Amino acid sequence: MVETLMGTARSAFQQYAELALQDRKNLLYAIADELEAQRATVVGQAMAETNLTEVRLNGELSRTIFQLKSYGDAAASGEWLDASIDTADPQRTPPKPKLHKTSVPVGPVLVFGASNFPFAYSTAGGDTASALAAGCVVIVKAHPAHVQTSVLVANAIGKALDKQGLPQGIFQHVTTDDRPTVNSIITHKHLKAIGFTGSFFGGKAIWELANSRPEPIPVFAEMSSINPVFIFPKKMEAESEQLANTLAASITLGAGQFCTNPGLIIVQNGAGVDHFLEILGQKTGATAPVNMLHQGIADHFNANRNLVLAQANVELVAENNDGQTLHDIPTIAKTTGKAFLQNPNLATEVFGSFSLVVVCENAAEMLDIATGMQGQLTSTLMVMEEEMNAHRALVQEIIAHCGRVVFNGVPTGVEVCKAMQHGGPWPSTTAAYSTSVGADAIKRFARPVSYQNFPNALLPLELQDENPLGIYRTVNNVLTKAPLA
Amino acid sequence: MVETLMGTARSAFQQYAELALQDRKNLLYAIADELEAQRATVVGQAMAETNLTEVRLNGELSRTIFQLKSYGDAAASGEWLDASIDTADPQRTPPKPKLHKTSVPVGPVLVFGASNFPFAYSTAGGDTASALAAGCVVIVKAHPAHVQTSVLVANAIGKALDKQGLPQGIFQHVTTDDRPTVNSIITHKHLKAIGFTGSFFGGKAIWELANSRPEPIPVFAEMSSINPVFIFPKKMEAESEQLANTLAASITLGAGQFCTNPGLIIVQNGAGVDHFLEILGQKTGATAPVNMLHQGIADHFNANRNLVLAQANVELVAENNDGQTLHDIPTIAKTTGKAFLQNPNLATEVFGSFSLVVVCENAAEMLDIATGMQGQLTSTLMVMEEEMNAHRALVQEIIAHCGRVVFNGVPTGVEVCKAMQHGGPWPSTTAAYSTSVGADAIKRFARPVSYQNFPNALLPLELQDENPLGIYRTVNNVLTKAPLA
């Protein structure tokens, strides 16, 4: 079965990789249109499988449709190719050849569906859309928590391929959970990259297996993040109540089931801290528990919540526990900076509506925590502008450990746009140099190739003298849209 | 010793990362000037240590000086930052925040000197120059084959740092060959990336160790390439003698001690092949053996040459063996397409003046070889323009397995320019998405970071509204130099 799957992927890739950028865009738009046409059906199925609300799922499907179109637009623009040209210098000793560089799709890509985003990070989600935009063919491994939703979305993609007159092999769908079968896809020689969104242990296992291949391949895994929020002293003094309200809403949003959920809040002991903790506890504790995505997620939430609460010097501030095992338990706990620095268990990701407030004795302790922080998708500064210069080293350390730094806002909410960086140092991802959201996500599935001394007509369109795509190119170190003379 | 080294690197990084782009350029130019001032001394030392000629070493030093300046120019231009801005949309539901993205240096970088390029890929070579350009501090591990040359170059860098008023910790030099010590640098938590040029086994061991860290870090290792040359039938028929002359010169250049040496020539049986082999053998066999870099390299050359020659269905075409153990042995061997497809030993890299000609029975065999080819730094097409369309699948496969494809030229000679791609799929490198030569090499040592909702004055210069650096930025998906209104 895997041989057939990969053989199909390979021959579809040979055809799809040659497709014009505009045709890739057309495919992505066709998938988006197909999903829109089937909105009621796919949302209904996802409601049945995931415990997510109709409002949330409709919003997520709209986001998914927007993503497909925006990666289509980005693909067609050709800017992501980073096309560059250095012209020849036959007079030089030795003569300088002409060189053209662009990006080529790497080959078949395996995408793992995510449990918490049945649309936006699953079957037709960001990884699939950006791989198709790059010119790669895709094999999706459905997440077991919403297989039937995945089947419906896969069928919609199949229909879009049909309508575009493209082979079905461009997108293939796998529903098995048989580990050896999945592993034999990961290790198959035709596979050239992997996209994953999920747990640290899942991502790391895939990354290790991919690295053990005779030809290791890149794994773009988004895995684990506790998204620290640093509240600076003057900000705390001035706005403790507002900060508590803002953060409580972010912590409990969607039962906390977001990779950007703020699971750690670092404050410095001083004016406002007691009031902040009081209000944060009140608001969070007053949030009604809701069904989590599935029992496995709820069990993990509970286990990790209990692990953190059981540590020495951890105090429960507030919780709302209604005893229903599928429900989350909105929770605030607190500890000291000293305890946090000594006990790595306190940095455990509790995936759900939980946040640990770390109360530091002084600025030095806060700096030590920032310095020792593991890699994060996001970090947040709650700060008065005039405080920034006095804490230059702290700000530098915070930025050194994350992919996105938020100024007086909340980390939840991940814009799909060019300037978005969704990816940070290990263990938040396996690939800190790339993003899984925004136009640059396409670059994960293409690699640069130089063409030396090629005749103009044999070059890819984006490199030809006339600049037929009308894109910006770096010509002799200068960005320009001008054709070559 | 390693704790002190890494502590020094870390504190120097905190200072250096804040330096203006123009000041990084000034440092790179100062190092270039220092090397120019000490040219006679460092070239003399390298002659004593490496068996390379004065002409070659002077050329290589000039290239190194050019690289330092060109990475300085590229750093100062700011284009490599890929600065992008998406403006806010407060009217949207939910409101869209403003996002700014740029690249930040990753931290201290370890660079391993290469045996075959004492200047250009060693102490002040491409990895060091591009890491400094990115804002990283560098620790160089000297190659044991030219330690004293490395010391002289390191001192020149130290002098340049002094002249620029910068801390010595920005560049540190390590000469030890004690494996545990080197390993403890690789695994030190402050280290954030590694550059390596050398053997497959060396590169792979470093990559594995770096991946075994609690926080794995990227290893940019250039390791192994046999740089296949595909000669298409009509080209062979028309130009067999010229092809033989051109390739013989490339195969024996510098005793074949280049990563881009053409070690494999794939031809299709037919008109011109016998004459090609005859001339290629004559010219290569008439090339005088010369001293190789050091005895270890000569021993490896011999061992791998003998390994290939000892395989079934391999025939010696010509050699020039003068029996001196430090000399290379210019060699041409030949085999059949069928034998090559069945025996992976025939794809062994013989680092030196050796090339294996594979004579295929037909076009299908040539395609099979291209399809099964391991990743390469370069592949070369010797082809008539009018032949290209008839061999579309073959050309596609060739490109799929290399970083640079050469049209009717030789792969030796690696231009330092933006459109150069020096890096291909495994095992030619560990990082096919990056290049170790040309301005894009800087990107290996920086990662993207997004700033959400930051006040203008607190953003890095390249992201501020006024565009103080005057660079191109992607603003709401459009490349522009215009300041923000």
CSV table of C-alpha atoms in Angstrom, one decimal, chain A residues 105-439:
chain,number,residue,atom,x,y,z
A,105,PRO,CA,9.8,22.2,-4.9
A,106,VAL,CA,11.4,19.4,-2.9
A,107,GLY,CA,9.0,16.6,-3.7
A,108,PRO,CA,6.2,14.7,-1.9
A,109,VAL,CA,5.3,16.1,1.5
A,110,LEU,CA,3.6,14.3,4.4
A,111,VAL,CA,1.3,16.4,6.6
A,112,PHE,CA,0.0,15.3,10.0
A,113,GLY,CA,-3.4,16.7,10.9
A,114,ALA,CA,-3.6,18.5,14.3
A,115,SER,CA,-6.1,17.6,17.0
A,116,ASN,CA,-7.0,21.1,17.9
A,117,PHE,CA,-7.6,22.6,14.5
A,118,PRO,CA,-9.6,20.1,12.4
A,119,PHE,CA,-9.6,22.6,9.5
A,120,ALA,CA,-6.9,25.2,9.7
A,121,TYR,CA,-4.0,22.9,10.7
A,122,SER,CA,-5.3,19.7,9.3
A,123,THR,CA,-6.3,18.2,5.9
A,124,ALA,CA,-6.6,21.4,3.9
A,125,GLY,CA,-4.8,23.5,6.5
A,126,GLY,CA,-1.7,25.6,6.4
A,127,ASP,CA,0.9,22.9,5.8
A,128,THR,CA,-1.1,21.4,2.9
A,129,ALA,CA,-1.8,24.8,1.3
A,130,SER,CA,1.8,26.0,1.6
A,131,ALA,CA,3.2,22.7,0.2
A,132,LEU,CA,0.8,22.8,-2.8
A,133,ALA,CA,1.8,26.5,-3.3
A,134,ALA,CA,5.4,25.5,-3.4
A,135,GLY,CA,4.8,22.9,-6.1
A,136,CYS,CA,4.9,19.8,-3.8
A,137,VAL,CA,2.3,17.1,-3.7
A,138,VAL,CA,0.8,16.2,-0.4
A,139,ILE,CA,-0.1,13.1,1.6
A,140,VAL,CA,-2.2,13.8,4.7
A,141,LYS,CA,-2.3,11.5,7.6
A,142,ALA,CA,-5.7,12.3,9.3
A,143,HIS,CA,-5.8,13.0,13.0
A,144,PRO,CA,-7.7,10.1,14.7
A,145,ALA,CA,-9.8,12.6,16.6
A,146,HIS,CA,-11.6,13.8,13.5
A,147,VAL,CA,-11.1,11.2,10.7
A,148,GLN,CA,-14.5,11.6,9.1
A,149,THR,CA,-14.1,15.4,8.9
A,150,SER,CA,-10.7,14.7,7.3
A,151,VAL,CA,-12.3,12.4,4.8
A,152,LEU,CA,-14.9,15.0,3.8
A,153,VAL,CA,-12.2,17.6,3.4
A,154,ALA,CA,-10.0,15.2,1.4
A,155,ASN,CA,-13.0,14.5,-0.9
A,156,ALA,CA,-13.4,18.2,-1.4
A,157,ILE,CA,-9.8,18.5,-2.4
A,158,GLY,CA,-10.2,15.6,-4.8
A,159,LYS,CA,-13.2,17.3,-6.4
A,160,ALA,CA,-11.2,20.5,-6.8
A,161,LEU,CA,-8.4,18.5,-8.5
A,162,ASP,CA,-10.9,17.0,-10.9
A,163,LYS,CA,-12.3,20.3,-11.8
A,164,GLN,CA,-8.8,21.6,-12.5
A,165,GLY,CA,-8.1,18.6,-14.7
A,166,LEU,CA,-5.2,17.6,-12.4
A,167,PRO,CA,-4.3,14.1,-11.2
A,168,GLN,CA,-5.7,12.8,-7.9
A,169,GLY,CA,-2.2,11.9,-6.9
A,170,ILE,CA,-1.4,15.5,-6.1
A,171,PHE,CA,-3.3,15.0,-2.9
A,172,GLN,CA,-3.6,11.7,-1.1
A,173,HIS,CA,-5.3,10.9,2.2
A,174,VAL,CA,-4.3,8.2,4.7
A,175,THR,CA,-6.5,7.3,7.7
A,176,THR,CA,-4.6,4.4,9.2
A,177,ASP,CA,-3.2,4.7,12.7
A,178,ASP,CA,-1.0,1.6,12.2
A,179,ARG,CA,2.4,2.9,13.4
A,180,PRO,CA,4.6,0.7,11.2
A,181,THR,CA,2.6,1.8,8.1
A,182,VAL,CA,2.9,5.5,9.0
A,183,ASN,CA,6.6,5.0,9.8
A,184,SER,CA,7.2,3.4,6.4
A,185,ILE,CA,5.8,6.5,4.8
A,186,ILE,CA,8.1,8.7,6.8
A,187,THR,CA,11.1,6.6,5.8
A,188,HIS,CA,10.1,6.1,2.2
A,189,LYS,CA,12.8,7.4,-0.2
A,190,HIS,CA,10.3,9.4,-2.3
A,191,LEU,CA,9.2,11.5,0.7
A,192,LYS,CA,11.1,14.8,1.0
A,193,ALA,CA,9.6,16.8,3.9
A,194,ILE,CA,7.1,16.6,6.7
A,195,GLY,CA,4.8,19.0,8.3
A,196,PHE,CA,3.4,18.4,11.8
A,197,THR,CA,1.5,20.2,14.5
A,198,GLY,CA,1.0,18.5,17.8
A,199,SER,CA,2.8,17.3,21.0
A,200,PHE,CA,6.5,17.5,21.8
A,201,PHE,CA,6.8,13.7,22.0
A,202,GLY,CA,4.9,13.1,18.7
A,203,GLY,CA,7.0,15.8,16.9
A,204,LYS,CA,10.3,14.6,18.3
A,205,ALA,CA,9.6,11.0,17.4
A,206,ILE,CA,8.9,11.9,13.8
A,207,TRP,CA,11.9,14.2,13.6
A,208,GLU,CA,14.2,11.4,15.0
A,209,LEU,CA,12.8,8.9,12.5
A,210,ALA,CA,13.2,11.3,9.6
A,211,ASN,CA,16.8,12.0,10.8
A,212,SER,CA,17.6,8.2,10.9
A,213,ARG,CA,16.8,7.8,7.2
A,214,PRO,CA,19.7,7.1,4.8
A,215,GLU,CA,18.7,10.5,3.4
A,216,PRO,CA,17.4,12.6,6.3
A,217,ILE,CA,14.6,15.0,5.4
A,218,PRO,CA,13.4,18.2,7.1
A,219,VAL,CA,10.6,18.0,9.6
A,220,PHE,CA,8.7,21.2,10.2
A,221,ALA,CA,7.1,20.3,13.6
A,222,GLU,CA,5.3,22.8,15.8
A,223,MET,CA,5.4,21.1,19.2
A,224,SER,CA,5.2,22.8,22.5
A,225,SER,CA,5.1,26.3,23.9
A,226,ILE,CA,4.0,27.9,27.2
A,227,ASN,CA,4.1,31.4,25.8
A,228,PRO,CA,5.5,33.4,28.8
A,229,VAL,CA,4.1,36.8,29.6
A,230,PHE,CA,6.5,39.2,31.3
A,231,ILE,CA,4.7,41.9,33.3
A,232,PHE,CA,7.1,44.8,34.1
A,233,PRO,CA,6.8,46.6,37.4
A,234,LYS,CA,5.5,50.0,36.3
A,235,LYS,CA,2.9,48.4,34.1
A,236,MET,CA,1.8,46.2,36.9
A,237,GLU,CA,1.5,49.1,39.2
A,238,ALA,CA,-0.5,51.1,36.8
A,239,GLU,CA,-2.8,48.5,35.2
A,240,SER,CA,-3.0,45.4,37.4
A,241,GLU,CA,-6.8,45.0,37.0
A,242,GLN,CA,-6.9,45.5,33.3
A,243,LEU,CA,-3.9,43.1,32.8
A,244,ALA,CA,-5.7,40.4,34.9
A,245,ASN,CA,-8.9,40.8,32.8
A,246,THR,CA,-7.1,40.7,29.5
A,247,LEU,CA,-5.0,37.6,30.5
A,248,ALA,CA,-7.9,35.7,32.0
A,249,ALA,CA,-9.7,36.0,28.7
A,250,SER,CA,-6.7,34.8,26.8
A,251,ILE,CA,-6.0,31.9,29.1
A,252,THR,CA,-9.5,30.5,29.0
A,253,LEU,CA,-10.2,31.2,25.3
A,254,GLY,CA,-11.3,28.0,23.6
A,255,ALA,CA,-10.6,26.1,26.8
A,256,GLY,CA,-7.0,27.1,26.4
A,257,GLN,CA,-6.5,24.7,23.6
A,258,PHE,CA,-4.2,26.9,21.5
A,259,CYS,CA,-0.5,26.5,20.9
A,260,THR,CA,-0.2,30.2,21.8
A,261,ASN,CA,-2.1,30.0,25.1
A,262,PRO,CA,-0.3,32.0,27.8
A,263,GLY,CA,0.7,29.3,30.3
A,264,LEU,CA,3.2,31.3,32.3
A,265,ILE,CA,3.1,34.8,33.7
A,266,ILE,CA,6.3,36.3,35.2
A,267,VAL,CA,5.9,39.2,37.5
A,268,GLN,CA,8.1,41.1,39.9
A,269,ASN,CA,6.9,41.4,43.5
A,270,GLY,CA,5.7,44.9,44.2
A,271,ALA,CA,2.7,47.2,43.8
A,272,GLY,CA,-0.2,45.7,42.0
A,273,VAL,CA,0.8,42.1,42.2
A,274,ASP,CA,-1.7,41.0,44.9
A,275,HIS,CA,-4.6,42.8,43.2
A,276,PHE,CA,-3.5,41.2,39.8
A,277,LEU,CA,-3.5,37.7,41.3
A,278,GLU,CA,-6.9,38.3,43.0
A,279,ILE,CA,-8.6,39.5,39.8
A,280,LEU,CA,-6.9,37.0,37.6
A,281,GLY,CA,-8.0,34.2,40.0
A,282,GLN,CA,-11.6,35.6,40.2
A,283,LYS,CA,-12.0,35.9,36.4
A,284,THR,CA,-10.4,32.6,35.6
A,285,GLY,CA,-12.2,30.8,38.4
A,286,ALA,CA,-15.5,32.3,37.2
A,287,THR,CA,-15.1,30.9,33.7
A,288,ALA,CA,-17.4,28.0,33.1
A,289,PRO,CA,-15.6,24.7,32.3
A,290,VAL,CA,-16.4,23.4,28.8
A,291,ASN,CA,-15.9,20.2,26.9
A,292,MET,CA,-12.3,19.7,25.7
A,293,LEU,CA,-11.6,18.4,22.2
A,294,HIS,CA,-11.6,14.8,23.2
A,295,GLN,CA,-11.1,12.7,26.3
A,296,GLY,CA,-7.4,12.2,25.6
A,297,ILE,CA,-6.7,15.9,25.6
A,298,ALA,CA,-8.8,16.3,28.8
A,299,ASP,CA,-6.8,13.5,30.5
A,300,HIS,CA,-3.5,15.1,29.5
A,301,PHE,CA,-4.7,18.5,30.8
A,302,ASN,CA,-5.6,16.9,34.1
A,303,ALA,CA,-2.4,15.0,34.5
A,304,ASN,CA,-0.1,17.9,33.7
A,305,ARG,CA,-2.2,20.3,35.8
A,306,ASN,CA,-1.9,17.9,38.7
A,307,LEU,CA,1.8,17.5,38.1
A,308,VAL,CA,2.5,21.2,38.4
A,309,LEU,CA,0.1,21.7,41.3
A,310,ALA,CA,1.9,18.9,43.2
A,311,GLN,CA,5.3,20.6,43.1
A,312,ALA,CA,6.8,22.1,46.1
A,313,ASN,CA,6.1,25.9,46.5
A,314,VAL,CA,3.2,25.9,44.1
A,315,GLU,CA,0.0,27.3,45.4
A,316,LEU,CA,-3.4,27.1,43.8
A,317,VAL,CA,-4.9,30.6,43.4
A,318,ALA,CA,-8.2,29.7,41.8
A,319,GLU,CA,-9.9,26.9,39.8
A,320,ASN,CA,-13.3,26.0,38.5
A,321,ASN,CA,-13.6,22.3,38.7
A,322,ASP,CA,-17.0,20.8,38.1
A,323,GLY,CA,-15.8,17.3,38.2
A,324,GLN,CA,-16.9,16.4,34.7
A,325,THR,CA,-14.0,14.5,33.2
A,326,LEU,CA,-14.3,15.8,29.6
A,327,HIS,CA,-14.3,19.4,30.9
A,328,ASP,CA,-11.4,21.7,31.4
A,329,ILE,CA,-10.7,23.2,34.8
A,330,PRO,CA,-9.9,26.9,34.4
A,331,THR,CA,-6.9,27.3,36.8
A,332,ILE,CA,-4.5,29.9,38.1
A,333,ALA,CA,-1.6,28.8,40.3
A,334,LYS,CA,1.4,30.7,41.6
A,335,THR,CA,5.0,30.1,42.6
A,336,THR,CA,8.2,31.9,43.4
A,337,GLY,CA,10.9,32.9,41.0
A,338,LYS,CA,13.4,30.9,43.0
A,339,ALA,CA,11.2,27.7,42.9
A,340,PHE,CA,10.7,28.1,39.1
A,341,LEU,CA,14.5,28.5,38.5
A,342,GLN,CA,15.2,25.3,40.5
A,343,ASN,CA,12.4,23.0,39.2
A,344,PRO,CA,12.1,22.3,35.5
A,345,ASN,CA,8.7,20.6,36.1
A,346,LEU,CA,7.2,24.0,36.7
A,347,ALA,CA,7.8,24.8,33.0
A,348,THR,CA,5.6,21.8,31.9
A,349,GLU,CA,3.1,22.7,29.2
A,350,VAL,CA,-0.4,22.3,30.5
A,351,PHE,CA,-2.4,22.3,27.3
A,352,GLY,CA,-5.6,23.9,28.3
A,353,SER,CA,-7.0,26.7,30.5
A,354,PHE,CA,-4.1,26.9,33.0
A,355,SER,CA,-1.6,29.5,33.8
A,356,LEU,CA,1.2,29.6,36.4
A,357,VAL,CA,2.1,33.0,37.9
A,358,VAL,CA,5.8,33.2,38.9
A,359,VAL,CA,6.4,36.0,41.4
A,360,CYS,CA,10.1,37.1,41.3
A,361,GLU,CA,11.8,38.8,44.2
A,362,ASN,CA,13.6,41.2,41.9
A,363,ALA,CA,14.7,42.2,38.4
A,364,ALA,CA,17.7,39.9,38.5
A,365,GLU,CA,15.5,36.8,39.1
A,366,MET,CA,13.2,37.8,36.2
A,367,LEU,CA,16.3,38.1,34.0
A,368,ASP,CA,17.5,34.7,35.1
A,369,ILE,CA,14.1,33.2,34.2
A,370,ALA,CA,14.2,34.8,30.7
A,371,THR,CA,17.7,33.6,30.2
A,372,GLY,CA,16.9,30.0,31.1
A,373,MET,CA,13.7,29.9,29.2
A,374,GLN,CA,13.2,27.1,26.6
A,375,GLY,CA,12.3,28.1,23.1
A,376,GLN,CA,8.8,29.5,22.6
A,377,LEU,CA,6.4,30.3,19.8
A,378,THR,CA,5.6,33.6,21.5
A,379,SER,CA,6.6,35.8,24.4
A,380,THR,CA,4.7,38.8,25.6
A,381,LEU,CA,5.8,42.0,27.2
A,382,MET,CA,3.4,43.9,29.4
A,383,VAL,CA,5.3,47.1,29.8
A,384,MET,CA,5.3,50.9,29.9
A,385,GLU,CA,7.2,52.3,26.9
A,386,GLU,CA,9.5,54.2,29.2
A,387,GLU,CA,10.5,51.0,31.1
A,388,MET,CA,12.0,49.3,28.0
A,389,ASN,CA,15.4,51.0,28.1
A,390,ALA,CA,16.0,50.2,31.7
A,391,HIS,CA,15.4,46.5,31.0
A,392,ARG,CA,17.4,46.2,27.8
A,393,ALA,CA,19.1,42.9,28.7
A,394,LEU,CA,15.8,41.4,29.8
A,395,VAL,CA,14.1,42.3,26.5
A,396,GLN,CA,17.0,40.9,24.5
A,397,GLU,CA,16.8,37.6,26.4
A,398,ILE,CA,13.1,37.4,25.9
A,399,ILE,CA,13.4,37.9,22.1
A,400,ALA,CA,16.3,35.4,22.0
A,401,HIS,CA,14.0,32.7,23.1
A,402,CYS,CA,10.9,33.1,20.9
A,403,GLY,CA,9.6,33.5,17.4
A,404,ARG,CA,7.1,36.3,18.0
A,405,VAL,CA,7.2,39.0,20.7
A,406,VAL,CA,4.0,40.7,21.6
A,407,PHE,CA,3.9,44.2,23.0
A,408,ASN,CA,1.0,44.9,25.4
A,409,GLY,CA,-1.3,42.4,23.8
A,410,VAL,CA,-2.1,38.7,24.1
A,411,PRO,CA,-0.3,35.9,22.2
A,412,THR,CA,-3.5,34.0,21.2
A,413,GLY,CA,-4.6,35.0,17.7
A,414,VAL,CA,-2.2,34.2,14.9
A,415,GLU,CA,-2.5,36.4,11.9
A,416,VAL,CA,-2.0,34.8,8.4
A,417,CYS,CA,0.3,37.4,6.8
A,418,LYS,CA,3.8,37.9,5.5
A,419,ALA,CA,5.1,39.5,8.7
A,420,MET,CA,3.9,36.6,10.9
A,421,GLN,CA,6.5,34.4,12.4
A,422,HIS,CA,4.9,31.2,13.9
A,423,GLY,CA,7.9,29.1,14.9
A,424,GLY,CA,10.5,29.5,17.5
A,425,PRO,CA,13.6,27.8,19.0
A,426,TRP,CA,13.4,24.2,20.2
A,427,PRO,CA,11.3,22.7,21.7
A,428,SER,CA,8.6,25.0,20.4
A,429,THR,CA,9.4,23.8,16.9
A,430,THR,CA,12.1,21.7,15.2
A,431,ALA,CA,12.8,24.4,12.7
A,432,ALA,CA,13.2,27.9,14.2
A,433,TYR,CA,14.3,29.3,10.8
A,434,SER,CA,10.9,28.8,9.3
A,435,THR,CA,7.3,29.7,10.0
A,436,SER,CA,4.2,27.6,9.7
A,437,VAL,CA,1.8,30.5,9.2
A,438,GLY,CA,2.0,33.3,6.6
A,439,ALA,CA,3.4,33.5,3.1
